[in-house]
mmCIF file of C-alpha atoms in Angstrom:
data_model
loop_
_atom_site.group_PDB
_atom_site.id
_atom_site.type_symbol
_atom_site.label_atom_id
_atom_site.label_comp_id
_atom_site.label_asym_id
_atom_site.label_seq_id
_atom_site.Cartn_x
_atom_site.Cartn_y
_atom_site.Cartn_z
ATOM 1 C CA MET A 1 -25.974 35.371 -32.796
ATOM 2 C CA PRO A 2 -29.186 34.480 -32.023
ATOM 3 C CA ILE A 3 -29.472 33.049 -36.003
ATOM 4 C CA LEU A 4 -26.538 30.862 -35.308
ATOM 5 C CA HIS A 5 -27.766 29.892 -31.747
ATOM 6 C CA SER A 6 -31.319 28.743 -33.584
ATOM 7 C CA PHE A 7 -29.328 26.890 -35.792
ATOM 8 C CA LYS A 8 -27.064 24.916 -33.356
ATOM 9 C CA GLN A 9 -30.701 24.085 -31.394
ATOM 10 C CA THR A 10 -32.184 22.875 -34.849
ATOM 11 C CA VAL A 11 -29.184 20.647 -35.362
ATOM 12 C CA LEU A 12 -29.360 19.339 -31.840
ATOM 13 C CA ASP A 13 -32.935 18.595 -32.281
ATOM 14 C CA LEU A 14 -32.328 16.560 -34.994
ATOM 15 C CA GLY A 15 -29.639 14.695 -33.267
ATOM 16 C CA ARG A 16 -32.260 13.369 -30.758
ATOM 17 C CA GLY A 17 -33.226 10.897 -33.016
ATOM 18 C CA GLU A 18 -29.589 9.729 -33.805
ATOM 19 C CA ALA A 19 -29.212 9.638 -29.741
ATOM 20 C CA LYS A 20 -32.150 7.150 -29.118
ATOM 21 C CA THR A 21 -30.872 5.117 -31.896
ATOM 22 C CA LYS A 22 -27.291 4.660 -30.069
ATOM 23 C CA ALA A 23 -28.943 4.311 -26.611
ATOM 24 C CA ARG A 24 -31.475 1.412 -27.763
ATOM 25 C CA PRO A 25 -29.141 -1.341 -27.742
ATOM 26 C CA LEU A 26 -28.622 -0.785 -23.610
ATOM 27 C CA THR A 27 -32.240 -0.784 -23.211
ATOM 28 C CA ILE A 28 -33.439 -3.708 -20.865
ATOM 29 C CA GLY A 29 -36.218 -5.764 -21.792
ATOM 30 C CA ASP A 30 -39.403 -3.769 -23.140
ATOM 31 C CA GLU A 31 -37.716 -0.577 -21.295
ATOM 32 C CA THR A 32 -38.338 2.706 -23.886
ATOM 33 C CA LEU A 33 -37.200 6.149 -24.295
ATOM 34 C CA ASP A 34 -39.975 8.695 -23.685
ATOM 35 C CA ARG A 35 -38.176 11.696 -22.991
ATOM 36 C CA SER A 36 -35.258 13.965 -23.906
ATOM 37 C CA ALA A 37 -32.949 16.791 -23.496
ATOM 38 C CA ALA A 38 -30.183 17.956 -25.750
ATOM 39 C CA GLY A 39 -27.533 20.514 -25.485
ATOM 40 C CA LEU A 40 -23.673 21.283 -25.622
ATOM 41 C CA ASP A 41 -20.848 21.066 -22.513
ATOM 42 C CA ARG A 42 -20.017 24.225 -23.569
ATOM 43 C CA ARG A 43 -22.442 27.103 -24.643
ATOM 44 C CA ASP A 44 -20.277 28.319 -27.328
ATOM 45 C CA SER A 45 -18.484 25.702 -28.798
ATOM 46 C CA GLU A 46 -19.138 22.307 -30.049
ATOM 47 C CA ARG A 47 -16.593 20.341 -27.990
ATOM 48 C CA ALA A 48 -18.964 17.519 -27.037
ATOM 49 C CA VAL A 49 -22.686 17.165 -27.711
ATOM 50 C CA LEU A 50 -25.031 15.912 -24.940
ATOM 51 C CA PHE A 51 -28.279 14.029 -24.874
ATOM 52 C CA TRP A 52 -29.883 12.936 -21.648
ATOM 53 C CA LEU A 53 -32.392 10.316 -22.627
ATOM 54 C CA LEU A 54 -35.509 8.689 -20.295
ATOM 55 C CA SER A 55 -36.923 5.413 -19.494
ATOM 56 C CA ASP A 56 -39.117 4.731 -16.480
ATOM 57 C CA ARG A 57 -35.749 3.066 -15.032
ATOM 58 C CA ALA A 58 -32.680 4.850 -16.130
ATOM 59 C CA LEU A 59 -31.117 7.863 -17.766
ATOM 60 C CA PHE A 60 -29.565 7.029 -20.897
ATOM 61 C CA TYR A 61 -26.401 9.766 -21.726
ATOM 62 C CA VAL A 62 -25.194 10.086 -25.034
ATOM 63 C CA VAL A 63 -21.831 11.884 -25.631
ATOM 64 C CA GLY A 64 -20.511 12.952 -28.996
ATOM 65 C CA ASP A 65 -17.122 14.343 -29.029
ATOM 66 C CA VAL A 66 -13.937 14.038 -31.072
ATOM 67 C CA PRO A 67 -13.115 10.987 -32.553
ATOM 68 C CA SER A 68 -16.453 8.942 -31.174
ATOM 69 C CA ASP A 69 -19.591 8.817 -29.493
ATOM 70 C CA HIS A 70 -19.936 7.460 -25.785
ATOM 71 C CA THR A 71 -23.358 5.576 -24.791
ATOM 72 C CA TYR A 72 -24.073 4.866 -21.149
ATOM 73 C CA ARG A 73 -27.074 3.611 -19.212
ATOM 74 C CA ILE A 74 -27.300 4.883 -15.737
ATOM 75 C CA PRO A 75 -30.217 3.277 -13.443
ATOM 76 C CA TYR A 76 -31.802 6.561 -11.220
ATOM 77 C CA GLU A 77 -30.151 4.778 -8.043
ATOM 78 C CA ALA A 78 -26.946 5.084 -9.311
ATOM 79 C CA PHE A 79 -27.040 8.844 -9.063
ATOM 80 C CA ALA A 80 -25.767 10.769 -6.046
ATOM 81 C CA ASP A 81 -27.366 13.589 -7.262
ATOM 82 C CA ILE A 82 -28.518 15.662 -10.572
ATOM 83 C CA SER A 83 -29.060 19.439 -10.423
ATOM 84 C CA LEU A 84 -30.937 21.559 -13.195
ATOM 85 C CA ASP A 85 -30.558 25.244 -13.049
ATOM 86 C CA TYR A 86 -32.174 27.573 -15.125
ATOM 87 C CA ASP A 87 -30.399 30.991 -16.368
ATOM 88 C CA GLU A 88 -33.253 33.329 -17.428
ATOM 89 C CA ASN A 89 -30.830 35.506 -19.194
ATOM 90 C CA ALA A 90 -29.777 32.701 -21.598
ATOM 91 C CA ASP A 91 -31.519 32.747 -24.665
ATOM 92 C CA PHE A 92 -29.829 29.736 -26.028
ATOM 93 C CA LEU A 93 -29.259 26.420 -23.811
ATOM 94 C CA PRO A 94 -30.733 28.060 -20.805
ATOM 95 C CA TRP A 95 -30.440 25.191 -18.460
ATOM 96 C CA TYR A 96 -27.320 23.730 -16.363
ATOM 97 C CA VAL A 97 -27.217 20.178 -16.037
ATOM 98 C CA ARG A 98 -24.670 18.618 -13.775
ATOM 99 C CA MET A 99 -25.065 14.812 -12.591
ATOM 100 C CA SER A 100 -23.492 13.444 -9.778
ATOM 101 C CA ILE A 101 -23.025 9.675 -9.838
ATOM 102 C CA SER A 102 -22.084 7.229 -7.089
ATOM 103 C CA PRO A 103 -18.610 6.046 -7.572
ATOM 104 C CA GLN A 104 -19.882 2.805 -6.005
ATOM 105 C CA GLY A 105 -22.805 0.636 -4.940
ATOM 106 C CA GLU A 106 -26.363 0.689 -6.356
ATOM 107 C CA GLY A 107 -27.303 0.704 -9.694
ATOM 108 C CA SER A 108 -25.528 -1.338 -12.307
ATOM 109 C CA ILE A 109 -23.838 1.241 -15.154
ATOM 110 C CA THR A 110 -23.230 -0.330 -18.817
ATOM 111 C CA ARG A 111 -22.084 1.397 -21.973
ATOM 112 C CA LEU A 112 -21.673 0.121 -25.429
ATOM 113 C CA GLU A 113 -18.423 -0.701 -26.402
ATOM 114 C CA HIS A 114 -17.188 0.950 -29.394
ATOM 115 C CA GLY A 115 -17.366 -1.110 -33.082
ATOM 116 C CA THR A 116 -19.698 -3.916 -34.169
ATOM 117 C CA ILE A 117 -19.960 -7.681 -34.390
ATOM 118 C CA PRO A 118 -17.485 -9.252 -36.763
ATOM 119 C CA GLY A 119 -19.122 -10.526 -39.605
ATOM 120 C CA HIS A 120 -22.389 -8.411 -38.636
ATOM 121 C CA PRO A 121 -21.356 -4.554 -39.802
ATOM 122 C CA LEU A 122 -25.023 -3.646 -38.387
ATOM 123 C CA GLY A 123 -25.096 -5.563 -35.346
ATOM 124 C CA VAL A 124 -23.443 -3.954 -32.277
ATOM 125 C CA LEU A 125 -21.357 -5.461 -29.399
ATOM 126 C CA PRO A 126 -23.064 -6.238 -26.256
ATOM 127 C CA PRO A 127 -23.000 -3.695 -23.469
ATOM 128 C CA VAL A 128 -20.350 -3.695 -21.209
ATOM 129 C CA PRO A 129 -20.397 -3.209 -17.181
ATOM 130 C CA VAL A 130 -19.021 0.020 -16.086
ATOM 131 C CA GLU A 131 -17.331 -0.958 -12.389
ATOM 132 C CA GLY A 132 -14.230 -0.568 -10.255
ATOM 133 C CA VAL A 133 -11.678 1.953 -11.387
ATOM 134 C CA GLU A 134 -14.044 2.768 -14.597
ATOM 135 C CA ARG A 135 -16.637 3.345 -12.875
ATOM 136 C CA GLU A 136 -14.889 5.818 -10.298
ATOM 137 C CA ARG A 137 -13.108 7.591 -13.293
ATOM 138 C CA PHE A 138 -16.478 7.816 -15.003
ATOM 139 C CA ALA A 139 -18.071 9.019 -11.734
ATOM 140 C CA ARG A 140 -15.482 11.778 -11.289
ATOM 141 C CA GLY A 141 -16.057 13.376 -15.026
ATOM 142 C CA GLU A 142 -12.666 11.926 -16.207
ATOM 143 C CA ILE A 143 -14.004 10.223 -19.200
ATOM 144 C CA ILE A 144 -16.822 12.179 -20.749
ATOM 145 C CA PRO A 145 -18.369 15.543 -18.963
ATOM 146 C CA LEU A 146 -21.079 15.330 -16.467
ATOM 147 C CA SER A 147 -22.108 18.517 -16.825
ATOM 148 C CA GLY A 148 -23.470 21.243 -19.803
ATOM 149 C CA PHE A 149 -25.943 23.469 -20.884
ATOM 150 C CA GLY A 150 -29.238 22.062 -22.640
ATOM 151 C CA THR A 151 -33.008 22.823 -23.427
ATOM 152 C CA CYS A 152 -34.566 20.695 -20.672
ATOM 153 C CA PRO A 153 -38.530 21.004 -21.575
ATOM 154 C CA ARG A 154 -41.125 21.008 -18.697
ATOM 155 C CA LYS A 155 -42.281 16.763 -19.540
ATOM 156 C CA PHE A 156 -38.582 16.217 -19.378
ATOM 157 C CA ARG A 157 -38.399 17.524 -16.201
ATOM 158 C CA SER A 158 -41.454 16.500 -14.337
ATOM 159 C CA ALA A 159 -40.372 12.812 -15.522
ATOM 160 C CA LEU A 160 -36.902 13.152 -13.859
ATOM 161 C CA GLU A 161 -38.504 14.566 -10.863
ATOM 162 C CA ARG A 162 -40.744 11.354 -10.500
ATOM 163 C CA ARG A 163 -38.070 8.575 -11.322
ATOM 164 C CA MET A 164 -35.602 10.344 -9.238
ATOM 165 C CA GLU A 165 -38.116 10.483 -6.278
ATOM 166 C CA LEU A 166 -39.322 6.721 -6.722
ATOM 167 C CA ALA A 167 -35.482 5.460 -7.052
ATOM 168 C CA GLY A 168 -34.908 7.789 -3.566
ATOM 169 C CA SER A 169 -32.127 9.845 -5.291
ATOM 170 C CA SER A 170 -31.633 13.440 -5.165
ATOM 171 C CA LEU A 171 -32.898 16.032 -8.004
ATOM 172 C CA SER A 172 -32.641 19.877 -7.299
ATOM 173 C CA ILE A 173 -34.350 22.015 -9.755
ATOM 174 C CA THR A 174 -34.168 25.744 -9.796
ATOM 175 C CA GLY A 175 -35.583 28.317 -11.478
ATOM 176 C CA ALA A 176 -38.492 26.045 -13.095
ATOM 177 C CA ASP A 177 -41.273 29.217 -12.399
ATOM 178 C CA ALA A 178 -38.984 31.490 -14.399
ATOM 179 C CA ALA A 179 -38.533 28.900 -16.943
ATOM 180 C CA GLU A 180 -42.305 28.775 -17.184
ATOM 181 C CA ARG A 181 -42.991 32.157 -17.312
ATOM 182 C CA LYS A 182 -40.433 33.259 -20.474
ATOM 183 C CA HIS A 183 -41.742 30.370 -22.417
ATOM 184 C CA ARG A 184 -45.576 31.897 -22.014
ATOM 185 C CA ALA A 185 -44.108 35.134 -22.951
ATOM 186 C CA VAL A 186 -42.548 33.779 -25.755
ATOM 187 C CA ARG A 187 -45.656 31.564 -26.870
ATOM 188 C CA ARG A 188 -47.932 34.906 -26.387
ATOM 189 C CA LYS A 189 -45.666 36.990 -28.655
ATOM 190 C CA ALA A 190 -45.485 34.255 -31.270
ATOM 191 C CA LEU A 191 -49.425 34.043 -31.176
ATOM 192 C CA SER A 192 -49.585 37.776 -31.339
ATOM 193 C CA LYS A 193 -47.211 37.727 -34.448
ATOM 194 C CA GLY A 194 -49.350 35.328 -36.001
ATOM 195 C CA THR A 195 -52.628 36.933 -35.419
ATOM 196 C CA SER A 196 -51.362 40.471 -36.829
ATOM 197 C CA SER A 197 -49.766 39.309 -40.208
#
């Protein structure tokens, strides 16, 4: 099982580059994607692959499932709450990420339309606003899952914490100390293996 999980984690890490490519058409002006996390909606299946990408103004959420991918730009002020919960007993995708989005109100959410511009096979269609009934369905998690299991590096967590605070949105993180202890233990183990070989 650890080998399978390691393989899945490698695939997710490689997928981050593709997720950034898919999210880039939703960026506004000089906005850049500088932090990312990856995961699955379930630890032991590939029903949906999830990527959380951060800029200084929004969280970009790329979800890959059958038959297509979904890409959203969600400004931080559009969140009612984000929670990150660490499970120190899990070796694979130890963070549980749950997002609550305001069904109405602040923050203009946009998404990419599926398909390409006619006559331009490499061009993507312009962003579409997520409003009204569609936003309500999105906020209820009826369109794509708004929770899943992932790897959330410390820099990702710190950036998200800072940006949610600036937007006045709620973020809760539990288990960060346990995550850092486990991370240090893994690094010490790797270093001791390196010096003994």
